[in-house]
């Protein structure tokens, strides 16, 4: 099973964050902050503390191979006893699930667990939403990386001006008035390129054509003025360095990776939910099988009493049998409802277009629950969870993001000192070509070099921002420790469920054998009993109920055991690997497969 993801590949682990915390990316003008040296051990010790009391070479758990006293005693009749009572049916096809809501027939489709998981991974709505979220963050990463793209600019304008001028006194009361009449065409173009160091480089050219009237006062007329400009600005303290200026890209990458881990977490949860729903449906169907068996054997006992009413069965005995059968029929209706609800729950989870929730198709599970003892080392399971749990990976990314924030805030405490330099070449002539020839001659040059300095008195805002960033990083470390603790808790609880439910399988199997033996012995006595007593009849119904309950408990422990194993795989973060589900990583820029996870 392959799930396609439009993102760039990455690998993250505990070593990554340790390197980030210990090496860091601080300003070249500032030393490392004092708590950085202790931050790495605070992270790495979280897992060590949780597994410190576990043996490094734990022996794998082994099932008790010795038969129980009940199994040993009833070994000779084991096959016979297993055939007494409700039977496990592979798939349970053909069960009567009651009338449909639309009054039509109820078609069945048989599915194994692998098919259910594949459909859930492919169609589940929560998974689809998580995949879209991951694609959104990938687009946001591309947008963040675009801040260093070069920009092409161009401007053009035309100015037509007619302005009165101050007159010239020629004497004898004669004043020469003139009007300035001009036509100016201007055009400029160039490139601007932000730099990862925080500076900016720009290159451009401009040209202006001016036409004046009266033209005998100006030369040249028309006049072409040209210029070529080179400019460079660079912060030397605040805002200097790649760590600061690429911080938003680093954060966007972490956000993209976090979205990927969230998608992986949703996939793990969906796989776990699908397997759980599959086995819950199997359990509900087997419960219905047991309920129908009780109706069947109860009806047989009732009919026997009906035939013996003229001999030794009393009216009260017959009425009691009738009431018991009717109560069992009610249990069948309840079991049918449970099957239909479990069926709808599974269909909603897999969201298969061929199996809509609104339809009446009934899913029939055909797989048998896994029963062998799971060989698992608790210490190793916890270590795997720390390495592969999406929640732990997200907490590591949160620490990295918070550390980037500390770097930026630390740089923000520095004064603002920016260096600016500009170089321009000019030309002027009566035609365009000669004007640019003047530029290339280098005779008309302008140099500008300057610096700009600023610093807030007290610098309280920057210091508060830095303190806030450090506290946020400390909080992220606590979040990582909480994620490790939660992963350990889930792995340990799931492991306990695995061990307990496996033990319950054996115990409930012995319980069922014992109850089947009880009912068998009673049925043998019934054949030689001369007359039915109320006590005997009540005992017979009671043993039927107990055997059906023993069957349900056995099936329930099998189902719970498989559900516990699925929960353990989810807690360890290996549920996708176990079910052979790969996330195919695709670079959206090339649409080529670059990796698989």
Coordinates of C-alpha atoms in Angstrom, one line a residue:
X1 CA 0.0 0.0 0.0
X2 CA 1.5 3.3 -1.1
X3 CA 0.3 6.7 0.1
X4 CA 1.5 9.6 -2.0
X5 CA 2.7 12.8 -0.2
X6 CA 3.7 16.0 -1.9
X7 CA 6.7 17.0 0.2
X8 CA 10.4 17.0 0.3
X9 CA 12.1 14.1 2.3
X10 CA 13.6 14.6 5.7
X11 CA 14.9 12.6 8.6
X12 CA 14.4 13.7 12.1
X13 CA 15.4 12.0 15.3
X14 CA 16.7 12.7 18.8
X15 CA 20.2 13.3 17.4
X16 CA 18.9 16.1 15.2
X17 CA 17.5 18.2 18.1
X18 CA 20.5 17.4 20.3
X19 CA 22.8 18.8 17.6
X20 CA 20.6 21.9 17.2
X21 CA 20.6 22.5 20.9
X22 CA 24.3 21.9 21.5
X23 CA 25.7 23.5 18.3
X24 CA 22.9 26.1 17.8
X25 CA 22.8 29.0 15.3
X26 CA 23.6 32.2 17.2
X27 CA 24.8 35.6 16.2
X28 CA 28.5 35.7 15.4
X29 CA 28.8 38.7 17.6
X30 CA 27.2 37.1 20.7
X31 CA 28.3 34.1 22.8
X32 CA 26.0 31.2 23.4
X33 CA 23.3 31.8 26.0
X34 CA 24.0 30.3 29.3
X35 CA 21.3 27.7 29.5
X36 CA 22.1 26.1 26.1
X37 CA 24.7 23.8 27.5
X38 CA 22.1 22.3 29.9
X39 CA 19.3 22.1 27.4
X40 CA 20.7 19.1 25.5
X41 CA 21.0 16.9 28.6
X42 CA 17.5 17.9 29.6
X43 CA 16.2 16.5 26.4
X44 CA 18.3 13.3 26.2
X45 CA 17.7 12.4 29.8
X46 CA 13.9 12.3 29.3
X47 CA 13.9 8.8 27.7
X48 CA 16.8 7.5 29.9
X49 CA 14.8 8.3 33.0
X50 CA 11.7 6.4 31.8
X51 CA 13.7 3.2 30.9
X52 CA 16.3 3.4 33.7
X53 CA 14.6 0.6 35.8
X54 CA 14.1 -1.7 32.9
X55 CA 16.6 -4.5 32.2
X56 CA 18.8 -3.9 29.1
X57 CA 18.4 -7.6 28.1
X58 CA 14.8 -8.5 28.9
X59 CA 13.7 -12.0 28.1
X60 CA 10.8 -12.2 25.6
X61 CA 7.5 -13.2 27.1
X62 CA 6.6 -16.8 26.5
X63 CA 3.1 -18.4 26.9
X64 CA 2.5 -21.0 29.5
X65 CA 2.7 -24.2 27.4
X66 CA 1.4 -26.4 30.3
X67 CA -2.3 -27.3 29.9
X68 CA -4.6 -26.2 32.7
X69 CA -6.3 -28.6 35.1
X70 CA -9.6 -28.3 33.2
X71 CA -7.9 -29.0 29.8
X72 CA -6.0 -31.9 31.2
X73 CA -9.1 -33.4 32.8
X74 CA -11.2 -33.0 29.7
X75 CA -8.6 -33.7 27.1
X76 CA -10.3 -36.9 26.0
X77 CA -13.5 -35.1 25.2
X78 CA -12.1 -31.8 24.0
X79 CA -13.3 -32.1 20.4
X80 CA -16.7 -33.2 21.5
X81 CA -17.0 -30.4 24.0
X82 CA -15.9 -27.8 21.4
X83 CA -18.9 -28.7 19.2
X84 CA -21.3 -28.1 22.0
X85 CA -22.7 -24.6 22.1
X86 CA -22.4 -21.7 19.7
X87 CA -19.7 -22.1 17.1
X88 CA -17.2 -19.6 15.7
X89 CA -18.2 -19.1 12.2
X90 CA -15.7 -17.8 9.7
X91 CA -17.3 -14.6 8.6
X92 CA -20.7 -15.6 9.9
X93 CA -22.2 -15.1 6.4
X94 CA -25.9 -15.4 6.1
X95 CA -26.7 -14.1 9.6
X96 CA -30.2 -12.7 10.0
X97 CA -29.6 -9.0 10.8
X98 CA -33.2 -8.0 10.9
X99 CA -35.2 -5.9 8.5
X100 CA -33.4 -3.1 6.6
X101 CA -34.4 0.6 7.0
X102 CA -35.3 0.8 3.3
X103 CA -37.2 -2.4 3.1
X104 CA -34.8 -3.9 0.5
X105 CA -32.5 -6.9 0.7
X106 CA -29.3 -6.8 2.6
X107 CA -26.4 -7.8 0.4
X108 CA -23.1 -9.0 2.0
X109 CA -19.5 -8.3 1.1
X110 CA -16.7 -10.4 2.7
X111 CA -13.6 -8.5 3.6
X112 CA -10.4 -9.5 5.2
X113 CA -8.5 -7.2 7.6
X114 CA -5.9 -6.1 5.0
X115 CA -8.6 -5.0 2.6
X116 CA -10.3 -3.0 5.3
X117 CA -7.1 -1.2 6.3
X118 CA -6.2 -0.4 2.7
X119 CA -9.6 1.1 2.0
X120 CA -9.5 3.1 5.2
X121 CA -6.0 4.5 4.4
X122 CA -7.1 5.4 0.9
X123 CA -10.5 6.8 1.6
X124 CA -10.8 7.9 5.2
X125 CA -11.9 11.6 5.4
X126 CA -9.6 12.5 8.3
X127 CA -6.7 11.1 6.4
X128 CA -7.7 13.1 3.3
X129 CA -7.9 16.3 5.4
X130 CA -4.5 15.6 7.0
X131 CA -3.0 15.1 3.5
X132 CA -4.4 18.5 2.4
X133 CA -3.0 20.2 5.5
X134 CA 0.4 18.8 4.7
X135 CA 0.2 20.0 1.2
X136 CA -0.8 23.5 2.5
X137 CA 2.3 23.7 4.7
X138 CA 4.4 22.6 1.8
X139 CA 3.1 25.5 -0.2
X140 CA 3.8 27.8 2.7
X141 CA 7.4 26.5 2.8
X142 CA 7.7 27.4 -0.9
X143 CA 6.4 30.8 -0.2
X144 CA 8.9 31.3 2.7
X145 CA 11.8 30.2 0.5
X146 CA 10.7 32.8 -2.1
X147 CA 11.7 35.7 0.1
X148 CA 15.2 35.6 -1.4
X149 CA 14.0 35.6 -5.0
X150 CA 15.3 38.4 -7.2
X151 CA 12.8 41.1 -8.2
X152 CA 12.6 42.8 -11.6
X153 CA 11.2 46.3 -11.5
X154 CA 10.5 48.9 -14.1
X155 CA 9.0 52.4 -14.0
X156 CA 8.0 54.8 -16.8
X157 CA 6.4 58.2 -16.8
X158 CA 5.6 61.2 -19.0
X159 CA 5.4 64.8 -17.6
X160 CA 4.0 67.7 -19.7
X161 CA 4.4 71.0 -17.9
X162 CA 3.7 74.6 -18.9
X163 CA 4.8 77.0 -16.2
X164 CA 5.2 80.8 -16.1
X165 CA 8.7 82.1 -15.3
X166 CA 9.9 85.1 -13.4
X167 CA 10.4 87.9 -15.9
X168 CA 13.7 89.7 -16.8
X169 CA 13.9 93.5 -16.5
X170 CA 15.6 94.9 -19.6
X171 CA 15.4 98.5 -18.5
X172 CA 13.2 101.4 -19.6
X173 CA 10.3 99.6 -18.0
X174 CA 10.6 96.7 -20.4
X175 CA 10.1 93.3 -18.7
X176 CA 10.7 90.1 -20.7
X177 CA 8.3 87.4 -19.5
X178 CA 8.7 83.8 -20.5
X179 CA 6.9 80.6 -20.1
X180 CA 8.7 77.3 -19.4
X181 CA 7.2 74.5 -21.6
X182 CA 8.7 71.0 -21.0
X183 CA 8.1 67.5 -22.1
X184 CA 9.9 64.8 -20.0
X185 CA 9.9 61.1 -20.7
X186 CA 11.4 58.9 -17.9
X187 CA 12.1 55.2 -17.7
X188 CA 14.0 53.1 -15.1
X189 CA 14.5 49.3 -14.7
X190 CA 16.7 47.0 -12.6
X191 CA 17.0 44.0 -10.3
X192 CA 16.8 43.8 -6.5
X193 CA 18.1 40.7 -4.7
X194 CA 17.7 40.1 -1.0
X195 CA 20.7 38.3 0.5
X196 CA 20.7 35.6 3.2
X197 CA 23.1 37.7 5.1
X198 CA 20.4 40.3 5.6
X199 CA 21.6 42.7 3.1
X200 CA 20.2 43.7 -0.3
X201 CA 21.9 44.3 -3.6
X202 CA 20.3 46.2 -6.5
X203 CA 21.4 47.2 -9.9
X204 CA 19.5 49.4 -12.3
X205 CA 19.5 52.0 -15.0
X206 CA 17.4 55.1 -15.8
X207 CA 17.0 57.4 -18.7
X208 CA 15.2 60.6 -19.2
X209 CA 14.4 62.6 -22.3
X210 CA 13.7 66.3 -21.7
X211 CA 12.4 68.8 -24.2
X212 CA 12.4 72.4 -23.2
X213 CA 10.8 75.5 -24.9
X214 CA 12.0 78.0 -25.8
X215 CA 14.8 75.7 -26.9
X216 CA 17.4 78.5 -27.5
X217 CA 17.9 78.7 -23.7
X218 CA 18.9 75.1 -23.2
X219 CA 21.5 72.8 -24.6
X220 CA 21.3 70.1 -25.6
X221 CA 17.6 70.2 -26.3
X222 CA 16.2 67.6 -26.4
X223 CA 18.5 66.2 -23.7
X224 CA 19.0 62.5 -22.9
X225 CA 20.1 61.9 -19.2
X226 CA 21.2 58.4 -18.4
X227 CA 22.4 56.7 -15.3
X228 CA 23.6 53.2 -14.1
X229 CA 23.2 52.5 -10.4
X230 CA 24.7 49.9 -8.1
X231 CA 23.5 49.7 -4.5
X232 CA 24.2 47.5 -1.5
X233 CA 22.9 47.7 2.1
X234 CA 24.0 45.4 4.9
X235 CA 23.1 45.2 8.6
X236 CA 26.2 44.6 10.7
X237 CA 24.6 43.8 14.0
X238 CA 20.8 43.4 14.3
X239 CA 19.5 41.4 11.3
X240 CA 22.9 40.1 10.3
X241 CA 23.6 36.4 9.4
X242 CA 21.9 33.5 7.7
X243 CA 20.5 32.1 11.0
X244 CA 18.4 35.2 11.5
X245 CA 17.4 35.9 7.9
X246 CA 16.5 32.3 7.1
X247 CA 14.7 31.7 10.4
X248 CA 11.3 31.9 8.7
X249 CA 12.4 29.3 6.2
X250 CA 13.6 27.0 9.0
X251 CA 10.3 27.5 10.8
X252 CA 8.3 26.8 7.7
X253 CA 10.3 23.6 7.2
X254 CA 9.5 22.6 10.7
X255 CA 5.9 23.4 10.2
X256 CA 5.8 21.3 7.0
X257 CA 7.5 18.4 8.9
X258 CA 5.1 18.8 11.7
X259 CA 2.2 18.6 9.3
X260 CA 3.8 15.4 7.9
X261 CA 4.0 13.9 11.3
X262 CA 0.4 14.9 12.0
X263 CA -0.6 13.1 8.8
X264 CA 1.4 10.1 9.9
X265 CA -0.2 10.2 13.3
X266 CA -3.7 10.3 11.6
X267 CA -2.7 7.3 9.4
X268 CA -1.6 5.3 12.5
X269 CA -4.8 6.2 14.3
X270 CA -6.9 5.3 11.2
X271 CA -5.2 1.9 10.9
X272 CA -5.7 1.3 14.6
X273 CA -9.4 2.4 14.3
X274 CA -10.0 0.3 11.3
X275 CA -8.6 -2.8 12.9
X276 CA -10.5 -2.2 16.1
X277 CA -13.7 -1.6 14.2
X278 CA -13.1 -4.8 12.2
X279 CA -12.7 -7.0 15.3
X280 CA -15.6 -5.2 17.1
X281 CA -17.8 -6.1 14.2
X282 CA -16.6 -9.7 14.3
X283 CA -17.4 -9.8 18.0
X284 CA -20.9 -8.3 17.5
X285 CA -21.6 -10.9 14.8
X286 CA -20.4 -13.7 17.1
X287 CA -22.6 -12.4 19.9
X288 CA -25.5 -12.6 17.5
X289 CA -24.5 -16.2 16.7
X290 CA -24.6 -17.0 20.5
X291 CA -28.0 -15.3 20.9
X292 CA -29.5 -17.2 18.0
X293 CA -28.1 -20.5 19.5
X294 CA -29.8 -19.7 22.8
X295 CA -33.1 -19.2 21.0
X296 CA -32.6 -22.5 19.1
X297 CA -31.8 -24.7 22.1
X298 CA -34.5 -22.8 24.2
X299 CA -37.1 -23.5 21.6
X300 CA -36.2 -27.2 21.5
X301 CA -36.6 -27.4 25.3
X302 CA -39.9 -25.5 25.1
X303 CA -41.2 -27.8 22.4
X304 CA -40.2 -30.9 24.5
X305 CA -42.2 -29.4 27.4
X306 CA -45.1 -28.8 25.2
X307 CA -45.2 -32.4 24.2
X308 CA -44.8 -33.6 27.8
X309 CA -47.6 -31.3 29.3
X310 CA -50.0 -34.2 29.2
X311 CA -47.5 -36.4 31.2
X312 CA -45.2 -34.8 33.7
X313 CA -44.7 -31.2 32.7
X314 CA -46.6 -28.6 34.6
X315 CA -48.1 -25.4 33.3
X316 CA -45.6 -23.3 35.3
X317 CA -42.7 -25.2 33.7
X318 CA -44.0 -24.7 30.2
X319 CA -44.7 -21.0 30.9
X320 CA -41.2 -20.5 32.3
X321 CA -39.8 -22.1 29.1
X322 CA -41.9 -19.8 26.9
X323 CA -40.8 -16.7 28.9
X324 CA -37.1 -17.7 28.6
X325 CA -37.4 -18.2 24.8
X326 CA -39.1 -14.8 24.4
X327 CA -36.4 -13.1 26.5
X328 CA -33.8 -14.7 24.3
X329 CA -35.5 -13.5 21.2
X330 CA -35.3 -10.0 22.6
X331 CA -31.5 -10.6 23.1
X332 CA -31.3 -11.5 19.4
X333 CA -32.9 -8.2 18.4
X334 CA -30.4 -6.4 20.6
X335 CA -27.5 -8.3 19.1
X336 CA -28.8 -7.5 15.6
X337 CA -28.8 -3.8 16.5
X338 CA -25.2 -4.1 17.7
X339 CA -24.1 -5.7 14.5
X340 CA -25.7 -3.1 12.4
X341 CA -24.2 -0.3 14.4
X342 CA -20.7 -1.9 14.3
X343 CA -21.2 -2.4 10.5
X344 CA -22.1 1.3 10.0
X345 CA -19.2 2.4 12.1
X346 CA -16.7 0.4 10.1
X347 CA -18.2 1.7 6.8
X348 CA -18.0 5.3 8.0
X349 CA -14.4 4.8 8.9
X350 CA -13.2 3.2 5.6
X351 CA -15.4 5.7 3.6
X352 CA -15.4 3.4 0.6
X353 CA -17.6 4.7 -2.3
X354 CA -18.7 1.2 -2.9
X355 CA -19.8 0.8 0.7
X356 CA -21.6 4.1 1.6
X357 CA -22.9 4.5 5.1
X358 CA -26.4 5.1 3.8
X359 CA -26.4 1.8 2.0
X360 CA -27.5 -1.5 3.5
X361 CA -24.5 -3.6 2.4
X362 CA -23.3 -5.8 5.3
X363 CA -19.6 -6.3 5.8
X364 CA -18.6 -9.8 6.8
X365 CA -15.2 -10.2 8.5
X366 CA -13.5 -13.4 7.3
X367 CA -10.2 -13.2 9.2
X368 CA -9.6 -15.3 12.4
X369 CA -8.2 -13.3 15.3
X370 CA -4.5 -13.8 15.9
X371 CA -3.9 -15.9 19.0
X372 CA -0.1 -16.6 19.3
X373 CA 1.8 -14.9 22.0
X374 CA 3.4 -11.6 20.9
X375 CA 7.1 -11.7 21.5
X376 CA 7.9 -8.2 22.8
X377 CA 10.6 -6.5 24.9
X378 CA 9.1 -3.6 26.8
X379 CA 12.4 -1.6 26.9
X380 CA 12.9 -2.0 23.1
X381 CA 9.2 -1.1 22.5
X382 CA 9.7 2.1 24.4
X383 CA 12.9 3.0 22.5
X384 CA 11.1 2.3 19.2
X385 CA 8.2 4.5 20.3
X386 CA 10.6 7.4 21.1
X387 CA 12.2 7.1 17.7
X388 CA 9.0 6.6 15.6
X389 CA 6.1 8.2 17.5
X390 CA 4.7 11.1 15.6
X391 CA 3.9 13.0 18.8
X392 CA 7.6 12.7 19.9
X393 CA 8.8 13.8 16.5
X394 CA 6.4 16.8 16.7
X395 CA 7.8 17.8 20.1
X396 CA 11.3 17.6 18.8
X397 CA 10.4 19.9 16.0
X398 CA 8.8 22.3 18.5
X399 CA 12.1 22.4 20.4
X400 CA 13.9 23.2 17.2
X401 CA 11.4 25.9 16.3
X402 CA 11.7 27.4 19.7
X403 CA 15.5 27.4 19.5
X404 CA 15.3 29.3 16.2
X405 CA 13.1 31.8 18.0
X406 CA 15.8 32.2 20.7
X407 CA 18.4 32.9 18.0
X408 CA 16.3 35.5 16.4
X409 CA 15.4 37.2 19.7
X410 CA 19.0 37.1 20.8
X411 CA 20.0 38.9 17.6
X412 CA 17.2 41.4 18.2
X413 CA 18.9 42.7 21.3
X414 CA 21.8 44.1 19.3
X415 CA 21.9 47.7 18.2
X416 CA 20.8 48.6 14.7
X417 CA 23.9 49.3 12.6
X418 CA 23.4 49.3 8.8
X419 CA 26.0 50.0 6.2
X420 CA 24.9 51.5 2.9
X421 CA 26.9 52.0 -0.3
X422 CA 25.9 53.3 -3.7
X423 CA 27.8 53.9 -6.9
X424 CA 26.3 55.7 -9.9
X425 CA 27.6 56.6 -13.4
X426 CA 25.9 59.4 -15.3
X427 CA 25.7 60.6 -18.9
X428 CA 24.0 63.5 -20.8
X429 CA 23.8 64.2 -24.5
X430 CA 21.5 65.1 -27.3
X431 CA 20.8 61.5 -28.3
X432 CA 20.3 58.2 -26.6
X433 CA 23.5 56.5 -27.8
X434 CA 25.9 59.3 -26.9
X435 CA 24.3 59.7 -23.5
X436 CA 25.1 56.0 -22.6
X437 CA 28.6 56.5 -24.1
X438 CA 29.1 59.2 -21.4
X439 CA 28.2 56.6 -18.8
X440 CA 30.7 54.1 -20.1
X441 CA 33.5 56.7 -20.1
X442 CA 33.4 56.9 -16.3
X443 CA 33.8 60.6 -16.2
X444 CA 30.7 61.3 -14.3
X445 CA 30.6 59.2 -11.1
X446 CA 28.9 59.5 -7.7
X447 CA 30.0 57.5 -4.6
X448 CA 27.9 57.3 -1.5
X449 CA 28.9 55.5 1.6
X450 CA 26.9 55.8 4.9
X451 CA 26.0 54.1 8.1
X452 CA 22.9 54.2 10.2
X453 CA 22.8 53.5 13.9
X454 CA 19.9 53.2 16.4
X455 CA 19.4 51.6 19.8
X456 CA 16.4 51.8 22.1
X457 CA 17.3 53.3 25.5
X458 CA 17.0 50.5 28.0
X459 CA 16.2 48.0 25.2
X460 CA 13.3 46.7 27.3
X461 CA 11.2 45.4 24.4
X462 CA 14.0 43.3 22.9
X463 CA 15.1 41.9 26.3
X464 CA 11.5 41.0 27.0
X465 CA 11.2 39.3 23.6
X466 CA 14.4 37.3 24.3
X467 CA 13.2 36.3 27.7
X468 CA 9.9 35.2 26.2
X469 CA 11.7 33.1 23.6
X470 CA 13.8 31.4 26.2
X471 CA 10.7 30.5 28.2
X472 CA 9.0 29.2 25.1
X473 CA 12.0 27.0 24.5
X474 CA 12.0 25.7 28.0
X475 CA 8.3 25.0 27.7
X476 CA 8.9 23.0 24.4
X477 CA 11.4 20.9 26.3
X478 CA 8.8 20.1 28.9
X479 CA 6.4 19.3 26.0
X480 CA 9.0 16.8 24.7
X481 CA 9.3 15.2 28.1
X482 CA 5.5 15.0 28.3
X483 CA 5.5 13.4 24.8
X484 CA 8.0 10.8 25.9
X485 CA 6.1 10.1 29.0
X486 CA 2.8 9.8 27.1
X487 CA 4.5 7.4 24.6
X488 CA 5.9 5.3 27.4
X489 CA 2.4 5.3 29.1
X490 CA 0.7 4.2 25.9
X491 CA 3.2 1.5 25.2
X492 CA 3.2 0.1 28.7
X493 CA -0.6 0.1 29.0
X494 CA -1.0 -1.5 25.6
X495 CA 1.7 -4.1 26.5
X496 CA -0.3 -4.8 29.7
X497 CA -3.4 -5.3 27.7
X498 CA -1.6 -7.7 25.4
X499 CA -0.3 -9.8 28.3
X500 CA -3.6 -9.8 30.2
X501 CA -5.8 -10.5 27.2
X502 CA -3.6 -13.4 26.0
X503 CA -3.9 -14.9 29.5
X504 CA -7.7 -14.4 29.4
X505 CA -7.8 -16.3 26.1
X506 CA -6.5 -19.4 27.8
X507 CA -8.6 -18.9 30.9
X508 CA -11.8 -18.3 29.0
X509 CA -11.1 -21.3 26.8
X510 CA -10.9 -23.4 30.0
X511 CA -14.0 -21.8 31.2
X512 CA -15.9 -22.7 28.0
X513 CA -14.7 -26.3 28.1
X514 CA -15.9 -26.6 31.7
X515 CA -19.3 -25.1 30.9
X516 CA -19.6 -27.3 27.8
X517 CA -18.9 -30.3 30.1
X518 CA -21.6 -29.1 32.5
X519 CA -24.2 -28.9 29.8
X520 CA -23.1 -32.3 28.3
X521 CA -23.5 -34.0 31.6
X522 CA -26.9 -32.4 32.1
X523 CA -28.0 -33.5 28.6
X524 CA -26.9 -37.1 29.4
X525 CA -29.0 -37.0 32.6
X526 CA -32.0 -35.6 30.8
X527 CA -32.1 -38.7 28.6
X528 CA -32.4 -41.0 31.6
X529 CA -34.6 -38.7 33.8
X530 CA -38.0 -40.1 34.3
X531 CA -39.7 -36.8 35.1
X532 CA -38.7 -33.1 34.7
X533 CA -38.4 -31.0 37.8
X534 CA -38.5 -27.3 38.0
X535 CA -35.0 -27.3 39.4
X536 CA -33.7 -29.4 36.5
X537 CA -35.4 -27.2 33.9
X538 CA -34.0 -24.0 35.5
X539 CA -30.5 -25.5 35.7
X540 CA -30.7 -26.5 32.0
X541 CA -31.6 -22.9 30.9
X542 CA -29.0 -21.6 33.3
X543 CA -26.2 -23.8 31.8
X544 CA -27.2 -22.8 28.3
X545 CA -26.9 -19.1 29.2
X546 CA -23.6 -19.7 31.0
X547 CA -22.1 -21.6 28.0
X548 CA -23.2 -18.8 25.6
X549 CA -21.6 -16.3 27.9
X550 CA -18.4 -18.4 28.1
X551 CA -18.3 -18.4 24.3
X552 CA -18.8 -14.6 24.2
X553 CA -16.0 -14.1 26.8
X554 CA -13.6 -16.3 24.8
X555 CA -14.3 -14.4 21.6
X556 CA -14.1 -11.1 23.5
X557 CA -10.7 -12.0 24.8
X558 CA -9.5 -12.9 21.4
X559 CA -10.8 -9.7 20.0
X560 CA -9.4 -7.6 22.8
X561 CA -6.0 -9.3 22.4
X562 CA -5.9 -8.3 18.7
X563 CA -7.1 -4.8 19.5
X564 CA -4.4 -4.5 22.1
X565 CA -1.7 -5.5 19.6
X566 CA -3.0 -2.9 17.2
X567 CA -2.9 -0.3 19.9
X568 CA 0.6 -1.3 20.8
X569 CA 1.7 -0.9 17.2
X570 CA 0.1 2.5 17.0
X571 CA 1.8 3.6 20.3
X572 CA 5.1 2.4 19.0
X573 CA 4.6 4.2 15.7
X574 CA 5.1 1.1 13.6
X575 CA 1.5 0.4 12.6
X576 CA 2.2 1.5 9.0
X577 CA 5.3 -0.7 8.7
X578 CA 3.4 -3.7 10.1
X579 CA 0.7 -3.2 7.5
X580 CA 3.2 -2.5 4.7
X581 CA 1.9 1.1 4.1
X582 CA 4.5 3.3 2.6
X583 CA 4.3 7.1 2.2
X584 CA 5.7 8.0 -1.2
X585 CA 7.4 11.4 -1.1
X586 CA 7.0 13.5 -4.1
X587 CA 8.8 16.8 -4.9
X588 CA 6.0 19.2 -6.0
X589 CA 8.5 21.2 -8.1
X590 CA 9.4 18.2 -10.3
X591 CA 6.5 15.8 -9.6
X592 CA 9.1 13.1 -9.2
X593 CA 9.3 10.5 -6.6
X594 CA 12.3 11.3 -4.4
X595 CA 11.9 8.9 -1.4
X596 CA 9.6 6.5 0.4
X597 CA 9.0 6.2 4.1

